Amino acid sequence: MNKYSLPGKLFFSVWILAVVLFYLKSFPFITDFFSFGWLIINGQAISKIIFGLLFLGIFNLITSGWGSFWRSLFLTDKKEKSLWLIDIAVGIIFFSVLTYLFILAGWSVKFLAGFFLITGVLLFIRNQVFVQVIDFFRSNQPSLAYIFYLPFLLAPFLIALAPATNYDSLVYHLALPEKYLAAGKIVAVPENIFATFPQNAENLFLLALATGPERLANLLHFNFLLLSVGVLWLIANYYSLNNFFTGLFFLSTPAFLLIAGHSFIDLAVTFYVLLSFYCLERWTVSDKFWIYPLSIFLAFIPTLKYSGFIFWLGLLIVFVVKIVRSDGQKYLGRYLGLFFFTTLVLLSPYLIRNFIFYHNPLAPFLSSVFPTTIPEVVIKNYLGHVQGHGTRIKTILDVLRLPYEITFQGQKFGGAYDILGPIYLAILPGLFFLRKDDFIRFKNLLLFGLLGLAGWLVTARVLRFLLPVVALWPVAVVAVTNSVLADKRRFFSALISIILLHNLLLVFWITGFINPGKFISGQLNREQYLTEKINNSYYPAAAWARKNIRHGKILLWGDARSFYWHRPGLTIIAPTVFDYPALTEQLNKCNNIKNRVQSLADYVYLNYPEGKRLGVEMNWVTIARNKKLLTTIYQDENSEIVQISKNEND
């Protein structure tokens, strides 16, 4: 920074200090998080922690074994310290696709899991993948440095070891795989709009649910946090930056930690975006190896989540710019064809499924082009909800205010988990002080960041959807601190330490409300934990129904969360908050409510406080009860299960 004027230095220093102080004023230090007593170290806690670590180790072992097998078929002589992560990524794709094909055919997924385990271990040994593992860690920071990561990893790891309580998981990330397992195959779920989305991440959760408790699915998502750190090390090494601090800034971002222990899918998208970007940067005209993993990982991104198309397109544009600058235009058509082909192949199972079940391959989108079985009001409700997140972007001033709002009002862009901390707002403006040669070095990273942010702004402004771009910001932070802040390291090291500590305390404080330690240490058993920690808990009713209702259809009214309900013999109909209006309208307009109610289900679960929270109408329930069509067979303080009379004389 010595080449810049004193006013420039002073302005940037004052900016960083002001952002940090204002953030600490807005989010004061949490001093009472210890009062939660959220973990007691005992035999149960130790056994669950060891179980989680073993599962993570075995999963990465067998996926890298299978990934090395597929790589060895085509590229046997490549020597790279990044091959271990590439093998894991390929193995995960193979597991996901094959799991989907198995459940689609109605074959045993549990058998498939056993096959993966045995063959994966054998391939790991045969292909000497352990050599790549050793090389990977040797090429990074000494093992002592990893100790600084542990405090940040602890909270999400403990959340992953507890039963799932997150709303999105209970509605679709885990609920849909559980439904498919109960049915023994992929089935249409017309009352859940999320069933139309690509589900390659949920396929992994399905594999986990087929072999054990839902904690395995939580751990799979946590694993993507660890893998993303590994890719960031590789990217930092490529740019000749400190990879330890790159990983530390990433792990200290609350938004990543607060979702990592839940069975979301956003960190899976983040991992494959980061790995695609790394392969893109490594590709050159003279080293064509990287084009093949790039094509596979790039294609996999939109099959995890529709919003992944934003990053798919952004990476595609960056690649086109790079190949043109590299005088590789003669390869452009061939490579673009490869990218489109692999994307179509990996996406085609879901396009075919949607066409068969919902008459629209791209459901719920483009309903004006493809007439669909999904009611228009449902699609309108969903798109309106997604686009309603965050702030309206109408003027340049709105765009300029966005960094402040994302940093200080992140809950407007999704919820309580959408907290980035102040470090990016404080440090990233230093990019304007970078030397020209540094800008050239980071041009692809900066271009992708701008494209990803622009795509996010014009689509769904949910902060979780932006995380694949945010994951690259630590690289830029390290670049700024290395060059621009080099002569003020002591002062800014103190500020950054305060930020890291604040982020850590905030994560522990929020984790305290979930309190996974009560389950891990055995203070609460599974039933007690789920009853206490699920908001407006439906778990007691679900447990009763699984035990006492042998077969039949159960309509969940006032509650969209169907996970923990499904088992063979029970068909659960759980409309989402977007699907309720269409079904309510049908019931309210029905001339013969008796026939309509009897055709819907055999039983109805009514969750009154949750229904009130979601704004679900109960008028038809009152009418049906007055007509003596409903008989209460279960009741608790929040809800009841009623049986629908099938008597023709009623």
C-alpha angles and dihedrals in degrees: 000000000000090000091064127083123262092248089055092051092046094049094052092046092050090046093055093046092047094050093049094047093046090049092050089050091050094043107030120202112279108236103169103056091106089064090074091071086208100174133036113187108228139131094283093050093048093048092050092048091049089047091053093048092048092050092051091048094048093046093052090044096054095040091051089047092056092040091054089051093056092043092050090057091064110015115032103155102052114119112195134147089220095059093096093062091042090052091051091050092050091046092052091052090050092049093049097048095045092047090054092049091049096051089042089057092044094244126146112280090189089061089049091053090054090049091051092049098050098039093041092056092047092049091047089056096039095051093042092234089164087074089060091048091054092046091049095055094039090057092057136056119316114272092253089068091060089068088077089061094056099080090054093046095047100076098048091042091055091047089053090055093057127077116275116270102156114122098228091049092051092048101045121331091073101009095065095048089048090051092051091049091050090050092043091230145040109291135182114263103192094171093059115065090194089068087075093063126095109269111194091128091047088052087066090050089050089053089051094048091050091058105034148336123326089259086082089061090050090051091051090058091045087053090061088060090057093044091050090056088053092053091048088055088055093048092048090050090050090054092042091243131139103276094193093061091042089058092042094054089048093050093046092059106105094210091065096043096046094058099033096085094049127077095256120136101220096097090052088057089046093052094051093044090052092046092047090051091050092051090047091053092047094050117101133166089255096045107052095165092095095059092073100054088039092056092049097045093043091051092049095057099076091042088065096051135353090233086062087081087076091063093037089059093042092053090046091055092047090051092051090050091048096048092048091051090047093056089243097127091128089067095045099091092045094049095044088051089052092050094049093045096051091045091052092048094052094041097044097085089062094043090053092045092051092047092051097042103030104017090237120090091201097042130192089024130067092026089156089062098039113036105225139196089233109099113249092233090060092053091045092050093050097046091045091052094050094045090047094068119107124358131324113262108211106129140032087254090060090054091049091051093051098087089053094047094047090050102040102024103032092142088073087066097056117320149292093324094060099094120133101175123227101279097093095047090047100046109026095072083069086077086083088063095054118119118252093253090053090052089052091049093052097035095115093048092049093045093050091047092054093045092048092048092048092050091049092050094055096043126033115346095205108139093221088060090059095054095099087063094040088054089069094050093083087063089056091045091055090047091054095045091049097051111018100034098036094114095047100047098131095053096044093041087061092050093047090049089055090050093049091049092048092050091049094050090047092053092049091047094053090043088055091069090056088042100192090176091076089065097036093053093042098248087127126026120224095270094047093047094051092045091052102038103041108087111243084000119227094177098101090054092046092050091049092049094050089052101041108028107070099187141347143084121297120196114206107213119186093011127075095186109104101162111116090029101080126094134140109288095029123091111199120203108195115170114203121231087264093052098048098079093058093049092043091052090052092051095045093049094043113117093203107038091175094064092040095051092045090052093052102060148324095243136022126210112207119198105186104186092042091046090052090050091051093043094240116168118236099186095112090051090057091048093048091048091051088052088053092241093130129065120187112233099164133025138174135164094281106030152358140217116226128192118225114231114240094188109128090213095058 
